[in-house]
Short mmCIF file of C-alpha atoms in Angstrom, two decimals:
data_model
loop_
_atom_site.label_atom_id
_atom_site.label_comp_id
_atom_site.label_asym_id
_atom_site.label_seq_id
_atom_site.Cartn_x
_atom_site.Cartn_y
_atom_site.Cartn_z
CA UNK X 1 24.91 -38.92 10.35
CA UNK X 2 22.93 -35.80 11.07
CA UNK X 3 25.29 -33.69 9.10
CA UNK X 4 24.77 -35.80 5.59
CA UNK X 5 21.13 -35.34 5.84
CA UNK X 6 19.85 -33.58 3.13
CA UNK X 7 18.24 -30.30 3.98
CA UNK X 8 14.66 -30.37 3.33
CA UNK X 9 12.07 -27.04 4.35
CA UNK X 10 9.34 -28.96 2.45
CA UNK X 11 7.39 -31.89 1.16
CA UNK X 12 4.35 -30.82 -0.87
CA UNK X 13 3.58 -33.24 -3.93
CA UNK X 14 1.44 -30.92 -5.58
CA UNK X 15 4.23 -28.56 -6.70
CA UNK X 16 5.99 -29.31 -9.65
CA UNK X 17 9.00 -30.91 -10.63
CA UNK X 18 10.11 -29.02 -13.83
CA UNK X 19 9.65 -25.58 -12.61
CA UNK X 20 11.54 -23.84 -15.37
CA UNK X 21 14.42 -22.79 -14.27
CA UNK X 22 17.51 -25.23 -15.13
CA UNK X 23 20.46 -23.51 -15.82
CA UNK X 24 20.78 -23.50 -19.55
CA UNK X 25 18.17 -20.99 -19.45
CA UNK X 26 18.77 -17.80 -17.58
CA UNK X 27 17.31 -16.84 -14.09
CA UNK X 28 14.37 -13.94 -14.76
CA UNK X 29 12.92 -12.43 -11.80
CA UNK X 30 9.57 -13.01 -10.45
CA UNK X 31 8.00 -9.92 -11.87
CA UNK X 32 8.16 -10.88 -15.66
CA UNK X 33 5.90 -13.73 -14.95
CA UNK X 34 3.41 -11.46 -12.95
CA UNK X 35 -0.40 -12.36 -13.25
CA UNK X 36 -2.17 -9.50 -11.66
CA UNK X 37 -2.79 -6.14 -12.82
CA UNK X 38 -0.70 -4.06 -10.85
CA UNK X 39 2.07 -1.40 -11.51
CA UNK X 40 5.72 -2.67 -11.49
CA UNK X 41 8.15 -0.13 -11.58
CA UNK X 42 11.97 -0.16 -10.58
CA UNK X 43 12.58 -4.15 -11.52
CA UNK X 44 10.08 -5.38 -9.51
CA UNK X 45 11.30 -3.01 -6.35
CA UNK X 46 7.84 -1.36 -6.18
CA UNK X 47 4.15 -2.55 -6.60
CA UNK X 48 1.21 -0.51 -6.94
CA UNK X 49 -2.50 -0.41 -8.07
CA UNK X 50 -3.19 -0.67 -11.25
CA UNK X 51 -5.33 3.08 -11.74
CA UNK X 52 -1.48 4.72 -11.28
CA UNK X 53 -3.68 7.76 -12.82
CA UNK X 54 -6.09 7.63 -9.88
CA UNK X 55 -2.92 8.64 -7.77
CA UNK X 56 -1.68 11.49 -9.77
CA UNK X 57 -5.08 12.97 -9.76
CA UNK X 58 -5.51 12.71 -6.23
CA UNK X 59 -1.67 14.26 -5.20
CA UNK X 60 -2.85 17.48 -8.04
CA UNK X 61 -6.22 17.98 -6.08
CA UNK X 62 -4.15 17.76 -2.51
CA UNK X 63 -0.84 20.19 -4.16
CA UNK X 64 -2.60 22.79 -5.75
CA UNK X 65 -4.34 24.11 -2.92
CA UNK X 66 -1.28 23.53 -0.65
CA UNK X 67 0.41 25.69 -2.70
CA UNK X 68 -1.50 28.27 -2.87
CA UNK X 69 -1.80 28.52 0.81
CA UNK X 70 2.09 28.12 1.12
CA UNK X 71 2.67 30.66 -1.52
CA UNK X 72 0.05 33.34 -1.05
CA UNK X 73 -1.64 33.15 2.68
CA UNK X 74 1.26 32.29 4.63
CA UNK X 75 3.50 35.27 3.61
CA UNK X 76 0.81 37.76 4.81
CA UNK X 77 0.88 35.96 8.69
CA UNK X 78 4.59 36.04 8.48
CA UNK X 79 4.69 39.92 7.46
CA UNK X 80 1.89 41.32 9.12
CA UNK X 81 1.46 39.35 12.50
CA UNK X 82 4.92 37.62 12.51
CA UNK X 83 2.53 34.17 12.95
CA UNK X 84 5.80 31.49 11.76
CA UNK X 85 4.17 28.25 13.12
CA UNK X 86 0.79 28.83 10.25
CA UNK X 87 3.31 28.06 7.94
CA UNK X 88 5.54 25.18 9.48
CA UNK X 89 2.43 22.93 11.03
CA UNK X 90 1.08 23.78 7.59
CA UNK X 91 3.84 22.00 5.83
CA UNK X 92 4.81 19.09 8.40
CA UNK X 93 0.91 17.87 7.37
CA UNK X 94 1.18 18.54 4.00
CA UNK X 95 4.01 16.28 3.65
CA UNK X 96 3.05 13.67 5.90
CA UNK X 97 -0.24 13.22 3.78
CA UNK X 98 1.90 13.28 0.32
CA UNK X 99 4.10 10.58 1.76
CA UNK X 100 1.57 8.64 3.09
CA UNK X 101 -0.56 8.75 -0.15
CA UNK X 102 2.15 7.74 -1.94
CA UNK X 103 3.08 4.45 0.58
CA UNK X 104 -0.49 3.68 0.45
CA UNK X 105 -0.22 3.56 -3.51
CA UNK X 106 2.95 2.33 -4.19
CA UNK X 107 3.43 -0.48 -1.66
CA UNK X 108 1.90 -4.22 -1.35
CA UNK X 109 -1.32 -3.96 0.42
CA UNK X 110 -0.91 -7.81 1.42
CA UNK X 111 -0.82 -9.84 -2.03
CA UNK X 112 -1.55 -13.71 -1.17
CA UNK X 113 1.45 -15.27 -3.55
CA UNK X 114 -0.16 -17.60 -6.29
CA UNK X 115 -0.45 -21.23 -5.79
CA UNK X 116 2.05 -23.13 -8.48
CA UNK X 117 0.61 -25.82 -10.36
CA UNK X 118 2.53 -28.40 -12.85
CA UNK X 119 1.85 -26.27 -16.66
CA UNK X 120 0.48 -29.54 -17.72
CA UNK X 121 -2.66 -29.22 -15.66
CA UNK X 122 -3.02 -25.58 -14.73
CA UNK X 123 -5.78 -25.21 -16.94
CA UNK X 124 -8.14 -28.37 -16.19
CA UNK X 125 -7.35 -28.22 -12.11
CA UNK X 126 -10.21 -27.04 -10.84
CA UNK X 127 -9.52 -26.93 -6.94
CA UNK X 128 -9.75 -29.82 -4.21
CA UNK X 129 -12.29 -31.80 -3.59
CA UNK X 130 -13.42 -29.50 -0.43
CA UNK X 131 -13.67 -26.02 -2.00
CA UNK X 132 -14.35 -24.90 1.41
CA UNK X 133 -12.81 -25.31 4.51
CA UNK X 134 -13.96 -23.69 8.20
CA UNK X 135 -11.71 -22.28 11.13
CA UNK X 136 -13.74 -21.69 14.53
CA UNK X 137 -12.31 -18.31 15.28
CA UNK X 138 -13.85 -17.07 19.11
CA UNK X 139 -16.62 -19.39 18.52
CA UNK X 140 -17.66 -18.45 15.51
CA UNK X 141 -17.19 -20.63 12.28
CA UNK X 142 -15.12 -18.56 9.78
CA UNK X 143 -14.97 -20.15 5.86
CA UNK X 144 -12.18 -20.48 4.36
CA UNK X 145 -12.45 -20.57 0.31
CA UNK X 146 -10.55 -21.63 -2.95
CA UNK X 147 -9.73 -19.05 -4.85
CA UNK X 148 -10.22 -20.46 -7.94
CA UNK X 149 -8.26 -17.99 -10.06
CA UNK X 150 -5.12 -17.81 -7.79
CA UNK X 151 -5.32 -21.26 -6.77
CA UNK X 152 -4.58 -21.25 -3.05
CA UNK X 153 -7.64 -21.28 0.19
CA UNK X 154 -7.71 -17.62 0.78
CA UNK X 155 -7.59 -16.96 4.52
CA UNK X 156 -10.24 -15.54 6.58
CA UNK X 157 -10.68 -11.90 6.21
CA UNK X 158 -8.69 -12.11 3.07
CA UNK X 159 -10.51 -11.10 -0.81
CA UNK X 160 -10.13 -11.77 -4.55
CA UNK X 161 -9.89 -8.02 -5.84
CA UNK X 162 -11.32 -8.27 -9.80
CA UNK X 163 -9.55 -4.53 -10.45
CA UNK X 164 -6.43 -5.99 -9.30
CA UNK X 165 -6.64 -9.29 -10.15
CA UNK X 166 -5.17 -10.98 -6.86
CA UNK X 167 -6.49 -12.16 -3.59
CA UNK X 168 -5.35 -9.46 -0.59
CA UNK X 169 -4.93 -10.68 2.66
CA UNK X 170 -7.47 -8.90 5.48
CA UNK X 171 -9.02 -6.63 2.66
CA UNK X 172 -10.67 -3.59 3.51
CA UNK X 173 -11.57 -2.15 0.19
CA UNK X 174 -10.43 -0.82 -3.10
CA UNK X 175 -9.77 2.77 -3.12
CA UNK X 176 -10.19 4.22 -6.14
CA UNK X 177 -8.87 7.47 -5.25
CA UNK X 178 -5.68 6.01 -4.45
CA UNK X 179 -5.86 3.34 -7.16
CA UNK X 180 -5.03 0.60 -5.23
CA UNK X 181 -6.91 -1.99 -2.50
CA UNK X 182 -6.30 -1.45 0.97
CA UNK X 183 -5.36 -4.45 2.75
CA UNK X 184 -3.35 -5.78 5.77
CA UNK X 185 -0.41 -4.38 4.60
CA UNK X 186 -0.87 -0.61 3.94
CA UNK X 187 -4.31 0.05 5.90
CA UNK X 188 -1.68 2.11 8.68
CA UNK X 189 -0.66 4.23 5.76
CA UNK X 190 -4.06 4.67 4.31
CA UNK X 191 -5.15 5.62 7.79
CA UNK X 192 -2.61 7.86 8.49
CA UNK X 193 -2.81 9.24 5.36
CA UNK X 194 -6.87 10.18 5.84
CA UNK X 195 -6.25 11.81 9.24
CA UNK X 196 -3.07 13.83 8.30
CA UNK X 197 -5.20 15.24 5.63
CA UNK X 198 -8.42 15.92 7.43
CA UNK X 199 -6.13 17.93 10.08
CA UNK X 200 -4.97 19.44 7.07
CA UNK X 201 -8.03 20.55 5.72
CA UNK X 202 -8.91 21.82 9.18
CA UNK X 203 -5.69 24.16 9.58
CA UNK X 204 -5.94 25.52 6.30
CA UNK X 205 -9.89 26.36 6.34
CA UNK X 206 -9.21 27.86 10.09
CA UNK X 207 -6.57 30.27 9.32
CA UNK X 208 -8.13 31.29 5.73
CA UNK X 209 -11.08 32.39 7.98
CA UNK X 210 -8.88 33.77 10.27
CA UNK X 211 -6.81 35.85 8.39
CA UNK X 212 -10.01 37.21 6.65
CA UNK X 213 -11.24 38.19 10.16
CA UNK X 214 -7.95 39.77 10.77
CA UNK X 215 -8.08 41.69 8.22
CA UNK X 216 -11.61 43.20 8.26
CA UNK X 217 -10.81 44.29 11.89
CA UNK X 218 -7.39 45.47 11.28
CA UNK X 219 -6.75 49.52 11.90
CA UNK X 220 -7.11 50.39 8.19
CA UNK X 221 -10.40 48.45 7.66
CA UNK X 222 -12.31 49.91 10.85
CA UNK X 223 -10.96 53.45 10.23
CA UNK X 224 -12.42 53.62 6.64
CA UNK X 225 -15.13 51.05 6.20
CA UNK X 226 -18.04 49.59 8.36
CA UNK X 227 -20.12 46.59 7.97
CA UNK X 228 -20.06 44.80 4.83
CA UNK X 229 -17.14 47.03 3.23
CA UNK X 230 -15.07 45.63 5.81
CA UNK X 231 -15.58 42.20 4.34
CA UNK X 232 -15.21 43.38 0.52
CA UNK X 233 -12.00 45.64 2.00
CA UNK X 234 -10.65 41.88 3.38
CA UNK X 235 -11.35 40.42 -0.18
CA UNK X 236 -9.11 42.97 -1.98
CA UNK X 237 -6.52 41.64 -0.10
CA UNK X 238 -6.89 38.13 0.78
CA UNK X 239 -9.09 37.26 -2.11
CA UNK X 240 -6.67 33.91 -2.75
CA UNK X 241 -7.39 32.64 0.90
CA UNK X 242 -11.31 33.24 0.27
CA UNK X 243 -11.00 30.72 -2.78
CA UNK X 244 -8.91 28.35 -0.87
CA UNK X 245 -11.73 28.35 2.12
CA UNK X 246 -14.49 27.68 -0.32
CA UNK X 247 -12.60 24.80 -1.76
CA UNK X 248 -11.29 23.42 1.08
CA UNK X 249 -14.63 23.53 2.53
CA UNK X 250 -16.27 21.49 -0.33
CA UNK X 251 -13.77 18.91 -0.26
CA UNK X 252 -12.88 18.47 3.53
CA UNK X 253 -16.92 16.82 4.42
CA UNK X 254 -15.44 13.95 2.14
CA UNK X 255 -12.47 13.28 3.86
CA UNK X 256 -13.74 13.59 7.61
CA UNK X 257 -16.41 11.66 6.24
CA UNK X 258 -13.93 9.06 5.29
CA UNK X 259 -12.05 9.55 8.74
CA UNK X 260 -15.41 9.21 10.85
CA UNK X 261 -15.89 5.99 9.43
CA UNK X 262 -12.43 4.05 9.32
CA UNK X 263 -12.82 5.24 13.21
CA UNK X 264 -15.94 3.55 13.61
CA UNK X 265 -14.09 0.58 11.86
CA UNK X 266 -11.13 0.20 14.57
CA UNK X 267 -13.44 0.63 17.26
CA UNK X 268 -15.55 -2.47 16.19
CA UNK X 269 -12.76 -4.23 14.42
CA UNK X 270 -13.64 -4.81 10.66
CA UNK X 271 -12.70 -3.98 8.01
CA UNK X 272 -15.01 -1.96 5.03
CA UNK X 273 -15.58 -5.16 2.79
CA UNK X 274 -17.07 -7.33 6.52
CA UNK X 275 -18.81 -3.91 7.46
CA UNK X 276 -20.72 -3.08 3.63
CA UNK X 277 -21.67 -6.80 3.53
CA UNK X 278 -22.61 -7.60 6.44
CA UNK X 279 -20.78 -10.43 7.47
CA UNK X 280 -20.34 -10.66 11.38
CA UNK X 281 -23.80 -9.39 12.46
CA UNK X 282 -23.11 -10.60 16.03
CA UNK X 283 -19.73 -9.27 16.22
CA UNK X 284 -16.53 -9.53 14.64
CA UNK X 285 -14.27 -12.46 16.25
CA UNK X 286 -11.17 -10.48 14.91
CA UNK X 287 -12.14 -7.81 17.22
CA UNK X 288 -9.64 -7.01 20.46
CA UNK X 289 -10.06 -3.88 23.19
CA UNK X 290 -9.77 -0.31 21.30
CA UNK X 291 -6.18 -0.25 21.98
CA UNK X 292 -5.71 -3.67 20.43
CA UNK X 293 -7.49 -3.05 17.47
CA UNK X 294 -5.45 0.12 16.82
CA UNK X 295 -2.46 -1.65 17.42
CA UNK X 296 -3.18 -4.72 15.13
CA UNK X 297 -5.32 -2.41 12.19
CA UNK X 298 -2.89 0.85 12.36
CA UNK X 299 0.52 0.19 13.60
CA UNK X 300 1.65 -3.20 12.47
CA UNK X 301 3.07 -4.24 9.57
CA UNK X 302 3.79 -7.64 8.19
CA UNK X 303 6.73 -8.77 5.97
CA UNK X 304 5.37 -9.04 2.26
CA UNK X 305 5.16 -12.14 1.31
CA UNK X 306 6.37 -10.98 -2.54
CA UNK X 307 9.75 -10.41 -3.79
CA UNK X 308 8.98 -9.67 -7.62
CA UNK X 309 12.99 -8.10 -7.56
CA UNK X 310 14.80 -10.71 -6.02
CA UNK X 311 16.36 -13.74 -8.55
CA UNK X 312 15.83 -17.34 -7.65
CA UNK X 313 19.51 -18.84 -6.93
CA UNK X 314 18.47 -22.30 -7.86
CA UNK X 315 21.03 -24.54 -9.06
CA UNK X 316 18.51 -27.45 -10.37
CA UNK X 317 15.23 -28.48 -11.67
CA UNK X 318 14.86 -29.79 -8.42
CA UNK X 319 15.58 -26.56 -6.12
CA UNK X 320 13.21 -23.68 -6.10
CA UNK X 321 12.84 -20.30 -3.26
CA UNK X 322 9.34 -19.74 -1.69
CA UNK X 323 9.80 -16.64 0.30
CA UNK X 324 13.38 -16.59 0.49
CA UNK X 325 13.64 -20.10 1.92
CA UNK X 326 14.72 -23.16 -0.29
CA UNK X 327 12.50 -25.52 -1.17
CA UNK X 328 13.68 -29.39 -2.41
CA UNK X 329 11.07 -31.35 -4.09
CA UNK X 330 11.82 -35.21 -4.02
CA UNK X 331 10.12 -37.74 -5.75
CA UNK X 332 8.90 -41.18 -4.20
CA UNK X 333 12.22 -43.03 -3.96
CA UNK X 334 14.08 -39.54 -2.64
CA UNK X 335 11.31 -38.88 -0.19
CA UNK X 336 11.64 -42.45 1.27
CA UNK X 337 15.44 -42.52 1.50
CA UNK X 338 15.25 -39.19 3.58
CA UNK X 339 12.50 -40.31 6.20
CA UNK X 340 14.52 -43.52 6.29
CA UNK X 341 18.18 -41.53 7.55
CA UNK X 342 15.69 -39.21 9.58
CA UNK X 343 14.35 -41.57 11.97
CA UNK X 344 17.58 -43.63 12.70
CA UNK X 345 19.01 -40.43 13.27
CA UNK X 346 16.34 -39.52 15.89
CA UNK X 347 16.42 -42.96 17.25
CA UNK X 348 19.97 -43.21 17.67
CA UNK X 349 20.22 -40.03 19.22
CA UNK X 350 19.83 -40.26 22.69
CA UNK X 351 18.45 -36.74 23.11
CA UNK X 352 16.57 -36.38 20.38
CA UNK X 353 12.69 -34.97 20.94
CA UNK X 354 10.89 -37.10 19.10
CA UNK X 355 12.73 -40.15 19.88
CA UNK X 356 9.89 -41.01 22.41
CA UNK X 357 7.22 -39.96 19.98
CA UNK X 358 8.45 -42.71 17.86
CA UNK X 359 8.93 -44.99 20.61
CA UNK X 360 5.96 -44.68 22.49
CA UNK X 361 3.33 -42.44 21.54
CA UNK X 362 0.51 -44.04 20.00
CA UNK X 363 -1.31 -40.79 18.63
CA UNK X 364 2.46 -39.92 16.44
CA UNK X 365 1.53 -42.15 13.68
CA UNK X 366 2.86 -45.44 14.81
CA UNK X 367 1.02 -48.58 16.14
CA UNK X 368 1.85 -51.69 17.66
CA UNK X 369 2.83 -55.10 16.07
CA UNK X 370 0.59 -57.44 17.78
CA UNK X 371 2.51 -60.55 16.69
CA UNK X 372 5.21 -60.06 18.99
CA UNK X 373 7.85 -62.69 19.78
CA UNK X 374 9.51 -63.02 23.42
CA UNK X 375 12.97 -60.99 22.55
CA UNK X 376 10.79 -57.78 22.45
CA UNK X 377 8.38 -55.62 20.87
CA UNK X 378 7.99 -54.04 17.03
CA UNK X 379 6.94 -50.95 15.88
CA UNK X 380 5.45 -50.74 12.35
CA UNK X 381 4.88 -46.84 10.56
CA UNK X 382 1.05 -46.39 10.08
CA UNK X 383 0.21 -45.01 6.20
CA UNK X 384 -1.46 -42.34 6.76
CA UNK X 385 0.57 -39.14 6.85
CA UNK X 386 0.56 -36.92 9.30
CA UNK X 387 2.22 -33.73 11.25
CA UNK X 388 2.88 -34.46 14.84
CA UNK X 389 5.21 -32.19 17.50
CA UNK X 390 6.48 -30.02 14.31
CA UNK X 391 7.92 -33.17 12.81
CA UNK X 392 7.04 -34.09 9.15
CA UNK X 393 5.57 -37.38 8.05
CA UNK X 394 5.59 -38.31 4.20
CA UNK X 395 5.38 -42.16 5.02
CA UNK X 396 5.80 -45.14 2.81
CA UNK X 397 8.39 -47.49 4.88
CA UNK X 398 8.60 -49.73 7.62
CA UNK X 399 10.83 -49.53 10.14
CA UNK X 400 11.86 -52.17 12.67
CA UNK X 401 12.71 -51.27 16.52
CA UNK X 402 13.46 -54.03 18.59
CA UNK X 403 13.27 -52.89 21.94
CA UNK X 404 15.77 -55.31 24.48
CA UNK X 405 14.17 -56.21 27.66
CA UNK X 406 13.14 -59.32 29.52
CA UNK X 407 10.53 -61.39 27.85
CA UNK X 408 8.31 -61.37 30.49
CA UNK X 409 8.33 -58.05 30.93
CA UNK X 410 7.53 -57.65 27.53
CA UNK X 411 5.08 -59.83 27.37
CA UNK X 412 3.10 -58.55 30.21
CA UNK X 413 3.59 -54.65 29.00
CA UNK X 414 2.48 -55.59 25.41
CA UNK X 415 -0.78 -57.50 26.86
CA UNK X 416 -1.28 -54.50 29.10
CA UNK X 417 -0.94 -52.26 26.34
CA UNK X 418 -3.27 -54.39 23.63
CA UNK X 419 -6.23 -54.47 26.58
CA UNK X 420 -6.49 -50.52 26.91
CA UNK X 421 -6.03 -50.06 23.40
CA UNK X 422 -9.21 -52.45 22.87
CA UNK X 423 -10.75 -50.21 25.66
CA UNK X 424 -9.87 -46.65 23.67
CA UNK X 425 -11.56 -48.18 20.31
CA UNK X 426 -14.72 -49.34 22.05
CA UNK X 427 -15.16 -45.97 23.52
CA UNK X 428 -14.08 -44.65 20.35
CA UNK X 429 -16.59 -46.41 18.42
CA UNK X 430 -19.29 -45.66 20.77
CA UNK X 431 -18.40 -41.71 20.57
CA UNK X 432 -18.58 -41.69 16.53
CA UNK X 433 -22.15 -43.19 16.51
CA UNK X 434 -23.64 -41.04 18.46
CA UNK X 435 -21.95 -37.71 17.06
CA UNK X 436 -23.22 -39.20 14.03
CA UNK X 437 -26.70 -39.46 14.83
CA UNK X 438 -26.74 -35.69 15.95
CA UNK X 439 -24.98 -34.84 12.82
CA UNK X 440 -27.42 -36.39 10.34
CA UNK X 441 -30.16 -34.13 12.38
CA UNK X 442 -28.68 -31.04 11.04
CA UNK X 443 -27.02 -31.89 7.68
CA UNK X 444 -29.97 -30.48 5.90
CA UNK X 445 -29.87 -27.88 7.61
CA UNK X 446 -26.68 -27.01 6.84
CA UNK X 447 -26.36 -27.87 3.63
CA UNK X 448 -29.10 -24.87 2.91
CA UNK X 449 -27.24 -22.39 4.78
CA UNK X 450 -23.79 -23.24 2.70
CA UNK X 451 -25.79 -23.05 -0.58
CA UNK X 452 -27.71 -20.06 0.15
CA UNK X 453 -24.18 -18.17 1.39
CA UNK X 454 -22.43 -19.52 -1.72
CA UNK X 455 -25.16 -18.01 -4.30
CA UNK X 456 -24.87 -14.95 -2.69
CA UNK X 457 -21.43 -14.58 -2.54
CA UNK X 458 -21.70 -15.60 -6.35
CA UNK X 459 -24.11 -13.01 -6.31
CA UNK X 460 -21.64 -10.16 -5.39
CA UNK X 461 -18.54 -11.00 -6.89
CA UNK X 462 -20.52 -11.25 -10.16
CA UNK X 463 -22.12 -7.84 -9.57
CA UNK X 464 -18.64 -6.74 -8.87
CA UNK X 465 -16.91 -8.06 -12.02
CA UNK X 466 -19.74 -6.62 -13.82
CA UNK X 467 -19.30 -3.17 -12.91
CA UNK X 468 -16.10 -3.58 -13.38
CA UNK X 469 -16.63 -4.64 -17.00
CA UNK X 470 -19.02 -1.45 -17.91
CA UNK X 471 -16.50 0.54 -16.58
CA UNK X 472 -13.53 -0.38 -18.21
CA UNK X 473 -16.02 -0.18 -21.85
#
């Protein structure tokens, strides 16, 4: 019986039934359907920001220089003072900075997938009836919020970025050096990417000085000039390492600047959107030892939860992939036939987990049938719906169980069981009024601290989609 069962990954009513893709028409990939603003290149293989120019700005100001020092500085170590390793640490951190630039542009920084909605009310839905939801998170009370735009609860941490038109999971910020946000996703390469290049900068500036010095105390110099000839002698000859200096030495405050303060980030564990605004004045409750929050900020990465290249191998109207994993939706009459075969099958089974769940535990969605007759006892489904021991309710039958034993052990066990079940609901009952009578102390109060943290976060994404607007005009 267990092998007929239909496979089902998920019940969710709100999805759609028609969702497009039948197979008279053919199968497009998820990237020609795309809502946000990003950069799709190679079929939906890569994702970036959408200021791609941002980047290419960014790799000239990082190359040129490089170059230069490669091309013009370098040689003189390697011909003069035989100094090889100037020129290979030079270019191990020159391309570890280009490659990480170029991961932290061109890969998702944590994209929170859409939620789907039937076509015929995508427009007029206008969330659930709780817009906002809380999580206590190391006992503090973390929101979580409808995204109105991309239709899902954003979770904590996570952002709705207006440049890129999607909400990022744990955002940090949107760089607009890179051209892209910086989120759970690529914050390891955007940190490595900062420090390779601030070592950089260091290197370069070092042994552009250095080879100056060199070079005003060489045999020639000290033989012929004194003073400040000896500098202006150095110039002749190393005038192209001067120039890098100064321009290294303008642009490197930026970046250690930068560095410095995604430091300071790890060690408290936030991220540059909680930090600028303010959020956890007591403390972040995301925040772990210094070795933890390195680990979890700069060395993981999670699985993306797009796949903008991949083609859905559906074979109905009825069959859809969510992250690589099928998804059946059922109607009313499909959804009832399947819970129906699922719980003979567990019942049957003699070593089935939840067989005792839907025996015997009160709490798994089932109550007893107090009408009970002497050949045993019956169990009756409650209506609510529910999620119990990782198995999935979607309720709307009744099943019978007749349970064979003596009748007046049956009798006894179900009067047993009616008198402490009386006993829970009184003490129930009792509970509820009195949490309720401390709750209507503070509702006011919290009702002005909800309304005064929604206007300002009104506040700020309007000031952001503003200056977004006066940019882009």
């Amino acid at each position: 019986m267990a092998d007929t069962l239909p496979p089902l990954s998920a019940l969710n009513h709100s999805l759609p039934v028609d969702t497009n893709t039948t197979l008279s028409t053919p199968p497009k990939r998820a990237y020609h359907s795309w809502q946000g603003n990003n950069t799709i290149c190679c079929n939906g293989r890569i994702i970036g920001g959408p200021q791609k120019n941002n980047y290419f700005w960014t790799l000239l100001l990082i190359v040129v220089p490089s170059v230069l020092f490669t091309a013009v500085v370098c040689p003189h170590y390697i011909e003069h003072y035989h100094a090889y390793y100037v020129v290979i640490v030079h270019l191990l951190l020159c391309t570890l900075s280009i490659v990480s630039l170029t991961m932290t542009a061109f890969s998702d920084p944590g994209i929170i997938p859409r939620g789907i909605l039937p076509p015929s009310s995508a427009s007029s839905y206008h969330g659930p009836a709780h817009l906002r939801q809380r999580l206590c998170i190391s006992g503090q009370l973390i929101d979580i919020k409808w995204c109105n735009t991309c239709k899902v609860f954003r979770p904590p941490r996570s952002f709705h970025c207006y440049i890129c038109n999607n909400c990022i999971e744990r955002f940090d910020h949107h760089c607009p050096w890179i051209g892209n946000c910086i989120g759970v996703r690529n914050y390891a390469y955007f940190s490595l990417f900062v420090n390779s290049l601030q070592l950089m900068c260091l290197w370069v500036l070092a042994h552009c000085i250095y080879i100056l010095v060199l070079r005003a105390h060489g045999e020639d110099a000290a033989s012929t000039h004194v003073g400040w000839h000896r500098f202006v002698y150095a110039l002749k000859y190393e005038w192209c390492a001067f120039l890098t200096a100064i321009y290294v030495f303008i642009a490197m405050w930026f970046v250690i600047g930068l560095a410095v303060f995604h430091w300071f980030l790890v060690a408290v564990g936030k991220t540059t959107n909680e930090q600028l605004r303010n959020l956890f004045p007591a403390g972040s409750p995301f925040k772990r030892s210094l070795l933890g929050n390195m680990i979890d900020m700069c060395c993981k990465l999670p699985k993306s939860a797009l796949h903008l290249h991949h083609l859905s191998p559906s074979a109905s109207c009825h069959e859809m992939y969510v992250n690589k994993h099928k998804v059946i939706l059922l109607d009313k009459t499909q959804a009832q036939r399947h819970n129906e075969q699922t719980h003979f099958v567990h019942i049957s089974t003699e070593n089935s987990p939840f067989k005792a769940c839907l025996l015997h535990d009160r709490e798994f969605g089932y109550h007893r049938d107090r009408n009970q007759n002497g050949n045993g006892m019956r169990m009756v489904d409650r209506e609510q719906n529910g999620v119990k021991n990782g198995y999935s309710h979607a309720h709307s039958i009744a099943t019978d169980i007749q349970m064979t034993m003596p009748s007046s052990h049956a009798h006894a066990h179900v009067q047993q069981h009616i008198a402490i079940e009386e006993e829970e609901e009184e003490e129930e009952k009792a509970a509820i009024e009195n949490n309720q009578e401390h709750r209507n102390e503070h509702c006011d109060d919290e009702v002005k601290v909800e309304e005064k943290e929604e206007e300002e976060e009104q506040k700020y994404e309007n000031e952001t989609e503003n200056e977004h607007v006066q940019k882009k005009h």
